[in-house]
Amino acid sequence: GAVVSQHPSWVICKSGTSVKIECRSLDFQATTMFWYRQFPKQSLMLMATSNEGSKATYEQGVEKDKFLINHASLTLSTLTVTSAHPEDSSFYICSASGRVNYGYTFGSGTRLTVV
Amino acid sequence: AQKVTQAQTEISVVEKEDVTLDCVYETRDTTYYLFWYKQPPSGELVFLIRRNSFDEQNEISGRYSWNFQKSTSSFNFTITASQVVDSAVYFCALSEADFNKFYFGSGTKLNVKP
């Protein structure tokens, strides 16, 4: 149990375009989902926390208008990187938390490259 | 504020050697959770262990063992008889009891050479 699926696993996009990343809880209801970013050879940093049906809470320094988070259902949260630039190239990973899973299962991550 | 420190950036050992990865944390919470994750080159995070702040018992799982000491705010991870497949980046992390967001250390890259 407690499986978190993330899609796509990798994406290459042109500068200025938008990219959507999906995070799904497959076998439990995720009331909260977390989005992290990891730059090459660095640690994972929390970007935002999303609760189902309400607005996401962003960490300091993360632009909410650039990283749009939607958590419209108990099994799906999406992160959209709008007007992507090369400096947004990173590894994005989500985790989901519900009554049976305390956020220690992560998705497999999405490697975004903006060219 | 929560903080996790992994002072060892990179460690290289020869297969069959034992290796200990250090983790020191800071928190003002009395209830918290500590974790270790393995991140292979493919990028996914592989869960290794979760320990709550009230359980200081050391744990052993096969070749892996963990030493949790609240007195020194440390949660160290030892791999016994290391293998090449253990090569990865290992992260120590701390989470608050209520909201489950994680604070990660900077990671330790372990290279196990044959």
PDB file of C-alpha atoms in Angstrom:
ATOM      1  CA  GLY A   1       0.000   0.000   0.000  1.00  0.00           C
ATOM      2  CA  ALA A   2       0.820   3.737   0.023  1.00  0.00           C
ATOM      3  CA  VAL A   3       1.952   4.010  -3.587  1.00  0.00           C
ATOM      4  CA  VAL A   4       2.562   7.420  -5.098  1.00  0.00           C
ATOM      5  CA  SER A   5       2.817   7.704  -8.858  1.00  0.00           C
ATOM      6  CA  GLN A   6       4.387  10.663 -10.617  1.00  0.00           C
ATOM      7  CA  HIS A   7       4.220  11.462 -14.297  1.00  0.00           C
ATOM      8  CA  PRO A   8       6.081  12.153 -16.482  1.00  0.00           C
ATOM      9  CA  SER A   9       9.399  10.784 -15.297  1.00  0.00           C
ATOM     10  CA  TRP A  10      11.271  13.172 -17.528  1.00  0.00           C
ATOM     11  CA  VAL A  11      10.386  16.040 -19.831  1.00  0.00           C
ATOM     12  CA  ILE A  12      12.259  18.401 -22.099  1.00  0.00           C
ATOM     13  CA  CYS A  13      10.566  21.635 -23.042  1.00  0.00           C
ATOM     14  CA  LYS A  14      11.393  24.856 -24.783  1.00  0.00           C
ATOM     15  CA  SER A  15      11.975  28.029 -22.859  1.00  0.00           C
ATOM     16  CA  GLY A  16       8.756  29.970 -22.415  1.00  0.00           C
ATOM     17  CA  THR A  17       6.424  26.992 -22.501  1.00  0.00           C
ATOM     18  CA  SER A  18       4.541  25.460 -19.580  1.00  0.00           C
ATOM     19  CA  VAL A  19       4.885  21.964 -18.210  1.00  0.00           C
ATOM     20  CA  LYS A  20       2.479  20.017 -16.032  1.00  0.00           C
ATOM     21  CA  ILE A  21       3.585  17.314 -13.618  1.00  0.00           C
ATOM     22  CA  GLU A  22       1.098  14.937 -12.022  1.00  0.00           C
ATOM     23  CA  CYS A  23       1.286  13.272  -8.640  1.00  0.00           C
ATOM     24  CA  ARG A  24      -1.221  10.541  -7.842  1.00  0.00           C
ATOM     25  CA  SER A  25      -1.878   8.489  -4.755  1.00  0.00           C
ATOM     26  CA  LEU A  26      -2.863   5.106  -6.124  1.00  0.00           C
ATOM     27  CA  ASP A  27      -4.225   3.230  -3.136  1.00  0.00           C
ATOM     28  CA  PHE A  28      -5.083   5.829  -0.533  1.00  0.00           C
ATOM     29  CA  GLN A  29      -6.670   9.226  -0.232  1.00  0.00           C
ATOM     30  CA  ALA A  30      -4.116  11.983  -0.007  1.00  0.00           C
ATOM     31  CA  THR A  31      -5.407  14.935   1.948  1.00  0.00           C
ATOM     32  CA  THR A  32      -2.054  16.647   1.644  1.00  0.00           C
ATOM     33  CA  MET A  33       0.608  16.552  -1.034  1.00  0.00           C
ATOM     34  CA  PHE A  34       4.070  18.041  -0.905  1.00  0.00           C
ATOM     35  CA  TRP A  35       6.200  19.230  -3.795  1.00  0.00           C
ATOM     36  CA  TYR A  36       9.989  19.273  -3.594  1.00  0.00           C
ATOM     37  CA  ARG A  37      12.700  20.466  -5.926  1.00  0.00           C
ATOM     38  CA  GLN A  38      16.213  19.142  -6.184  1.00  0.00           C
ATOM     39  CA  PHE A  39      18.890  20.919  -8.175  1.00  0.00           C
ATOM     40  CA  PRO A  40      21.841  18.813  -9.385  1.00  0.00           C
ATOM     41  CA  LYS A  41      23.996  17.524  -6.552  1.00  0.00           C
ATOM     42  CA  GLN A  42      21.913  19.359  -3.998  1.00  0.00           C
ATOM     43  CA  SER A  43      19.379  18.408  -1.404  1.00  0.00           C
ATOM     44  CA  LEU A  44      15.624  18.350  -1.731  1.00  0.00           C
ATOM     45  CA  MET A  45      13.858  21.547  -0.805  1.00  0.00           C
ATOM     46  CA  LEU A  46      10.178  21.817  -0.073  1.00  0.00           C
ATOM     47  CA  MET A  47       8.438  24.102  -2.539  1.00  0.00           C
ATOM     48  CA  ALA A  48       4.838  23.945  -1.441  1.00  0.00           C
ATOM     49  CA  THR A  49       2.208  22.055   0.477  1.00  0.00           C
ATOM     50  CA  SER A  50      -1.164  21.438  -1.108  1.00  0.00           C
ATOM     51  CA  ASN A  51      -4.317  20.428   0.684  1.00  0.00           C
ATOM     52  CA  GLU A  52      -7.230  18.979  -1.217  1.00  0.00           C
ATOM     53  CA  GLY A  53      -9.753  21.610  -2.120  1.00  0.00           C
ATOM     54  CA  SER A  54      -7.787  24.609  -0.892  1.00  0.00           C
ATOM     55  CA  LYS A  55      -4.953  26.844  -2.018  1.00  0.00           C
ATOM     56  CA  ALA A  56      -1.400  25.630  -1.743  1.00  0.00           C
ATOM     57  CA  THR A  57       0.996  27.036   0.802  1.00  0.00           C
ATOM     58  CA  TYR A  58       4.302  28.052  -0.719  1.00  0.00           C
ATOM     59  CA  GLU A  59       7.659  28.158   0.995  1.00  0.00           C
ATOM     60  CA  GLN A  60       9.545  31.400   1.146  1.00  0.00           C
ATOM     61  CA  GLY A  61      11.216  32.263  -2.133  1.00  0.00           C
ATOM     62  CA  VAL A  62       8.977  30.076  -4.305  1.00  0.00           C
ATOM     63  CA  GLU A  63       6.929  32.049  -6.830  1.00  0.00           C
ATOM     64  CA  LYS A  64       3.328  30.932  -6.598  1.00  0.00           C
ATOM     65  CA  ASP A  65       2.462  32.467  -9.967  1.00  0.00           C
ATOM     66  CA  LYS A  66       5.207  30.507 -11.649  1.00  0.00           C
ATOM     67  CA  PHE A  67       4.622  27.170  -9.945  1.00  0.00           C
ATOM     68  CA  LEU A  68       0.891  26.568 -10.055  1.00  0.00           C
ATOM     69  CA  ILE A  69      -0.362  23.796  -7.834  1.00  0.00           C
ATOM     70  CA  ASN A  70      -3.786  22.240  -8.079  1.00  0.00           C
ATOM     71  CA  HIS A  71      -5.079  19.605  -5.692  1.00  0.00           C
ATOM     72  CA  ALA A  72      -8.609  19.148  -6.924  1.00  0.00           C
ATOM     73  CA  SER A  73      -9.152  15.590  -5.737  1.00  0.00           C
ATOM     74  CA  LEU A  74      -7.988  13.295  -2.964  1.00  0.00           C
ATOM     75  CA  THR A  75      -5.816  11.336  -5.359  1.00  0.00           C
ATOM     76  CA  LEU A  76      -4.322  13.925  -7.677  1.00  0.00           C
ATOM     77  CA  SER A  77      -2.173  17.009  -7.366  1.00  0.00           C
ATOM     78  CA  THR A  78      -0.572  18.790 -10.290  1.00  0.00           C
ATOM     79  CA  LEU A  79       2.372  21.150 -10.484  1.00  0.00           C
ATOM     80  CA  THR A  80       2.524  23.405 -13.525  1.00  0.00           C
ATOM     81  CA  VAL A  81       5.742  25.221 -14.254  1.00  0.00           C
ATOM     82  CA  THR A  82       4.631  28.230 -16.255  1.00  0.00           C
ATOM     83  CA  SER A  83       6.845  30.060 -18.746  1.00  0.00           C
ATOM     84  CA  ALA A  84       9.691  27.725 -17.958  1.00  0.00           C
ATOM     85  CA  HIS A  85      13.267  28.943 -18.190  1.00  0.00           C
ATOM     86  CA  PRO A  86      16.545  27.013 -18.142  1.00  0.00           C
ATOM     87  CA  GLU A  87      17.040  27.854 -14.472  1.00  0.00           C
ATOM     88  CA  ASP A  88      13.864  25.883 -13.726  1.00  0.00           C
ATOM     89  CA  SER A  89      15.599  22.736 -14.913  1.00  0.00           C
ATOM     90  CA  SER A  90      15.555  20.491 -11.908  1.00  0.00           C
ATOM     91  CA  PHE A  91      14.275  17.270 -10.396  1.00  0.00           C
ATOM     92  CA  TYR A  92      10.761  17.664  -9.016  1.00  0.00           C
ATOM     93  CA  ILE A  93       9.377  15.099  -6.615  1.00  0.00           C
ATOM     94  CA  CYS A  94       6.136  14.827  -4.727  1.00  0.00           C
ATOM     95  CA  SER A  95       4.957  13.015  -1.649  1.00  0.00           C
ATOM     96  CA  ALA A  96       1.450  12.368  -0.443  1.00  0.00           C
ATOM     97  CA  SER A  97       0.001  12.167   3.027  1.00  0.00           C
ATOM     98  CA  GLY A  98      -3.276  10.679   4.134  1.00  0.00           C
ATOM     99  CA  ARG A  99      -4.725   8.966   7.155  1.00  0.00           C
ATOM    100  CA  VAL A 100      -2.750   5.814   6.509  1.00  0.00           C
ATOM    101  CA  ASN A 101       0.391   7.289   5.066  1.00  0.00           C
ATOM    102  CA  TYR A 102       2.357   9.946   6.837  1.00  0.00           C
ATOM    103  CA  GLY A 103       4.102  11.418   3.847  1.00  0.00           C
ATOM    104  CA  TYR A 104       7.053   9.114   3.778  1.00  0.00           C
ATOM    105  CA  THR A 105       6.336   7.652   0.390  1.00  0.00           C
ATOM    106  CA  PHE A 106       7.554   9.726  -2.503  1.00  0.00           C
ATOM    107  CA  GLY A 107       6.782   9.678  -6.171  1.00  0.00           C
ATOM    108  CA  SER A 108       9.519   8.596  -8.543  1.00  0.00           C
ATOM    109  CA  GLY A 109      10.280  12.173  -9.522  1.00  0.00           C
ATOM    110  CA  THR A 110      10.253  14.199 -12.728  1.00  0.00           C
ATOM    111  CA  ARG A 111      13.417  15.430 -14.336  1.00  0.00           C
ATOM    112  CA  LEU A 112      12.658  18.696 -16.135  1.00  0.00           C
ATOM    113  CA  THR A 113      15.062  20.116 -18.676  1.00  0.00           C
ATOM    114  CA  VAL A 114      14.291  23.486 -20.209  1.00  0.00           C
ATOM    115  CA  VAL A 115      16.196  24.279 -23.380  1.00  0.00           C
TER     116      VAL A 115
ATOM    117  CA  ALA B   1      13.701  25.986  13.298  1.00  0.00           C
ATOM    118  CA  GLN B   2      14.292  22.527  11.939  1.00  0.00           C
ATOM    119  CA  LYS B   3      17.641  21.668  10.439  1.00  0.00           C
ATOM    120  CA  VAL B   4      19.379  18.496   9.386  1.00  0.00           C
ATOM    121  CA  THR B   5      23.132  18.335   8.907  1.00  0.00           C
ATOM    122  CA  GLN B   6      25.007  15.636   7.054  1.00  0.00           C
ATOM    123  CA  ALA B   7      28.596  16.716   7.333  1.00  0.00           C
ATOM    124  CA  GLN B   8      29.980  13.995   5.076  1.00  0.00           C
ATOM    125  CA  THR B   9      29.568  15.085   1.482  1.00  0.00           C
ATOM    126  CA  GLU B  10      31.074  11.988  -0.058  1.00  0.00           C
ATOM    127  CA  ILE B  11      32.503   8.736   1.267  1.00  0.00           C
ATOM    128  CA  SER B  12      34.394   6.068  -0.631  1.00  0.00           C
ATOM    129  CA  VAL B  13      34.898   2.578   0.713  1.00  0.00           C
ATOM    130  CA  VAL B  14      35.955  -0.752  -0.644  1.00  0.00           C
ATOM    131  CA  GLU B  15      33.400  -3.520  -0.797  1.00  0.00           C
ATOM    132  CA  LYS B  16      32.903  -5.414   2.469  1.00  0.00           C
ATOM    133  CA  GLU B  17      33.979  -2.480   4.574  1.00  0.00           C
ATOM    134  CA  ASP B  18      31.601  -1.086   7.161  1.00  0.00           C
ATOM    135  CA  VAL B  19      30.587   2.532   6.776  1.00  0.00           C
ATOM    136  CA  THR B  20      28.696   4.969   8.990  1.00  0.00           C
ATOM    137  CA  LEU B  21      26.793   7.938   7.670  1.00  0.00           C
ATOM    138  CA  ASP B  22      26.317  10.731  10.169  1.00  0.00           C
ATOM    139  CA  CYS B  23      23.196  12.810  10.716  1.00  0.00           C
ATOM    140  CA  VAL B  24      22.697  15.574  13.249  1.00  0.00           C
ATOM    141  CA  TYR B  25      19.398  17.380  13.588  1.00  0.00           C
ATOM    142  CA  GLU B  26      17.935  20.429  15.271  1.00  0.00           C
ATOM    143  CA  THR B  27      14.336  20.923  16.282  1.00  0.00           C
ATOM    144  CA  ARG B  28      12.352  22.568  19.040  1.00  0.00           C
ATOM    145  CA  ASP B  29       9.529  20.080  18.710  1.00  0.00           C
ATOM    146  CA  THR B  30       9.262  17.370  21.311  1.00  0.00           C
ATOM    147  CA  THR B  31       7.532  15.104  18.837  1.00  0.00           C
ATOM    148  CA  TYR B  32       9.200  14.551  15.508  1.00  0.00           C
ATOM    149  CA  TYR B  33      10.199  11.841  13.076  1.00  0.00           C
ATOM    150  CA  LEU B  34      13.549  10.995  11.576  1.00  0.00           C
ATOM    151  CA  PHE B  35      14.082   9.224   8.289  1.00  0.00           C
ATOM    152  CA  TRP B  36      16.748   7.837   6.055  1.00  0.00           C
ATOM    153  CA  TYR B  37      16.310   7.583   2.292  1.00  0.00           C
ATOM    154  CA  LYS B  38      18.479   6.150  -0.439  1.00  0.00           C
ATOM    155  CA  GLN B  39      18.587   7.915  -3.788  1.00  0.00           C
ATOM    156  CA  PRO B  40      20.134   5.857  -6.582  1.00  0.00           C
ATOM    157  CA  PRO B  41      21.227   7.545  -9.833  1.00  0.00           C
ATOM    158  CA  SER B  42      17.731   7.069 -11.263  1.00  0.00           C
ATOM    159  CA  GLY B  43      16.519   9.635  -8.752  1.00  0.00           C
ATOM    160  CA  GLU B  44      13.711   8.004  -6.853  1.00  0.00           C
ATOM    161  CA  LEU B  45      13.776   8.107  -3.080  1.00  0.00           C
ATOM    162  CA  VAL B  46      13.854   4.710  -1.460  1.00  0.00           C
ATOM    163  CA  PHE B  47      12.525   4.698   2.079  1.00  0.00           C
ATOM    164  CA  LEU B  48      14.841   2.971   4.556  1.00  0.00           C
ATOM    165  CA  ILE B  49      13.621   3.795   8.037  1.00  0.00           C
ATOM    166  CA  ARG B  50      11.314   6.019  10.071  1.00  0.00           C
ATOM    167  CA  ARG B  51      11.898   6.622  13.764  1.00  0.00           C
ATOM    168  CA  ASN B  52       9.821   8.759  16.120  1.00  0.00           C
ATOM    169  CA  SER B  53      11.314  10.935  18.804  1.00  0.00           C
ATOM    170  CA  PHE B  54      10.086   8.761  21.635  1.00  0.00           C
ATOM    171  CA  ASP B  55      11.722   5.602  20.413  1.00  0.00           C
ATOM    172  CA  GLU B  56      15.460   5.608  21.005  1.00  0.00           C
ATOM    173  CA  GLN B  57      15.923   1.932  20.439  1.00  0.00           C
ATOM    174  CA  ASN B  58      18.523   1.141  17.878  1.00  0.00           C
ATOM    175  CA  GLU B  59      17.345  -0.840  14.911  1.00  0.00           C
ATOM    176  CA  ILE B  60      18.939  -3.417  12.705  1.00  0.00           C
ATOM    177  CA  SER B  61      17.648  -4.559   9.355  1.00  0.00           C
ATOM    178  CA  GLY B  62      19.949  -6.959   7.616  1.00  0.00           C
ATOM    179  CA  ARG B  63      23.186  -5.137   6.883  1.00  0.00           C
ATOM    180  CA  TYR B  64      21.679  -1.810   7.919  1.00  0.00           C
ATOM    181  CA  SER B  65      21.581  -0.431  11.422  1.00  0.00           C
ATOM    182  CA  TRP B  66      20.616   2.887  12.924  1.00  0.00           C
ATOM    183  CA  ASN B  67      21.758   4.583  16.109  1.00  0.00           C
ATOM    184  CA  PHE B  68      19.407   7.235  17.459  1.00  0.00           C
ATOM    185  CA  GLN B  69      20.704   9.341  20.350  1.00  0.00           C
ATOM    186  CA  LYS B  70      18.558  12.229  21.514  1.00  0.00           C
ATOM    187  CA  SER B  71      21.274  13.419  23.890  1.00  0.00           C
ATOM    188  CA  THR B  72      23.460  14.320  20.919  1.00  0.00           C
ATOM    189  CA  SER B  73      20.608  14.888  18.418  1.00  0.00           C
ATOM    190  CA  SER B  74      22.078  12.309  16.120  1.00  0.00           C
ATOM    191  CA  PHE B  75      20.626   9.572  13.966  1.00  0.00           C
ATOM    192  CA  ASN B  76      23.505   7.726  12.370  1.00  0.00           C
ATOM    193  CA  PHE B  77      23.249   4.990   9.775  1.00  0.00           C
ATOM    194  CA  THR B  78      25.694   2.116   9.449  1.00  0.00           C
ATOM    195  CA  ILE B  79      26.032  -0.275   6.551  1.00  0.00           C
ATOM    196  CA  THR B  80      27.876  -3.440   7.441  1.00  0.00           C
ATOM    197  CA  ALA B  81      29.842  -5.328   4.805  1.00  0.00           C
ATOM    198  CA  SER B  82      29.065  -2.765   2.125  1.00  0.00           C
ATOM    199  CA  GLN B  83      28.297  -3.832  -1.416  1.00  0.00           C
ATOM    200  CA  VAL B  84      28.616  -2.070  -4.756  1.00  0.00           C
ATOM    201  CA  VAL B  85      24.815  -1.870  -4.946  1.00  0.00           C
ATOM    202  CA  ASP B  86      24.881   0.332  -1.866  1.00  0.00           C
ATOM    203  CA  SER B  87      26.424   3.114  -3.934  1.00  0.00           C
ATOM    204  CA  ALA B  88      23.949   6.004  -3.886  1.00  0.00           C
ATOM    205  CA  VAL B  89      23.212   9.290  -2.213  1.00  0.00           C
ATOM    206  CA  TYR B  90      21.737   8.891   1.240  1.00  0.00           C
ATOM    207  CA  PHE B  91      19.532  11.519   2.800  1.00  0.00           C
ATOM    208  CA  CYS B  92      18.608  11.984   6.406  1.00  0.00           C
ATOM    209  CA  ALA B  93      15.376  13.875   6.983  1.00  0.00           C
ATOM    210  CA  LEU B  94      13.282  15.297   9.795  1.00  0.00           C
ATOM    211  CA  SER B  95       9.555  15.846   9.782  1.00  0.00           C
ATOM    212  CA  GLU B  96       7.257  17.718  12.084  1.00  0.00           C
ATOM    213  CA  ALA B  97       4.669  15.613  13.806  1.00  0.00           C
ATOM    214  CA  ASP B  98       1.630  17.363  12.458  1.00  0.00           C
ATOM    215  CA  PHE B  99       2.187  18.432   8.893  1.00  0.00           C
ATOM    216  CA  ASN B 100       4.557  15.850   7.519  1.00  0.00           C
ATOM    217  CA  LYS B 101       6.697  18.169   5.507  1.00  0.00           C
ATOM    218  CA  PHE B 102      10.305  17.073   5.404  1.00  0.00           C
ATOM    219  CA  TYR B 103      13.537  18.872   6.074  1.00  0.00           C
ATOM    220  CA  PHE B 104      16.322  17.078   4.291  1.00  0.00           C
ATOM    221  CA  GLY B 105      20.008  17.047   4.986  1.00  0.00           C
ATOM    222  CA  SER B 106      22.366  17.807   2.142  1.00  0.00           C
ATOM    223  CA  GLY B 107      22.974  14.139   1.485  1.00  0.00           C
ATOM    224  CA  THR B 108      26.018  11.890   1.599  1.00  0.00           C
ATOM    225  CA  LYS B 109      27.213  10.258  -1.578  1.00  0.00           C
ATOM    226  CA  LEU B 110      28.488   6.775  -0.898  1.00  0.00           C
ATOM    227  CA  ASN B 111      30.803   5.128  -3.390  1.00  0.00           C
ATOM    228  CA  VAL B 112      31.437   1.447  -2.814  1.00  0.00           C
ATOM    229  CA  LYS B 113      34.253   0.161  -4.965  1.00  0.00           C
ATOM    230  CA  PRO B 114      34.698  -3.501  -5.837  1.00  0.00           C
TER     231      PRO B 114
END
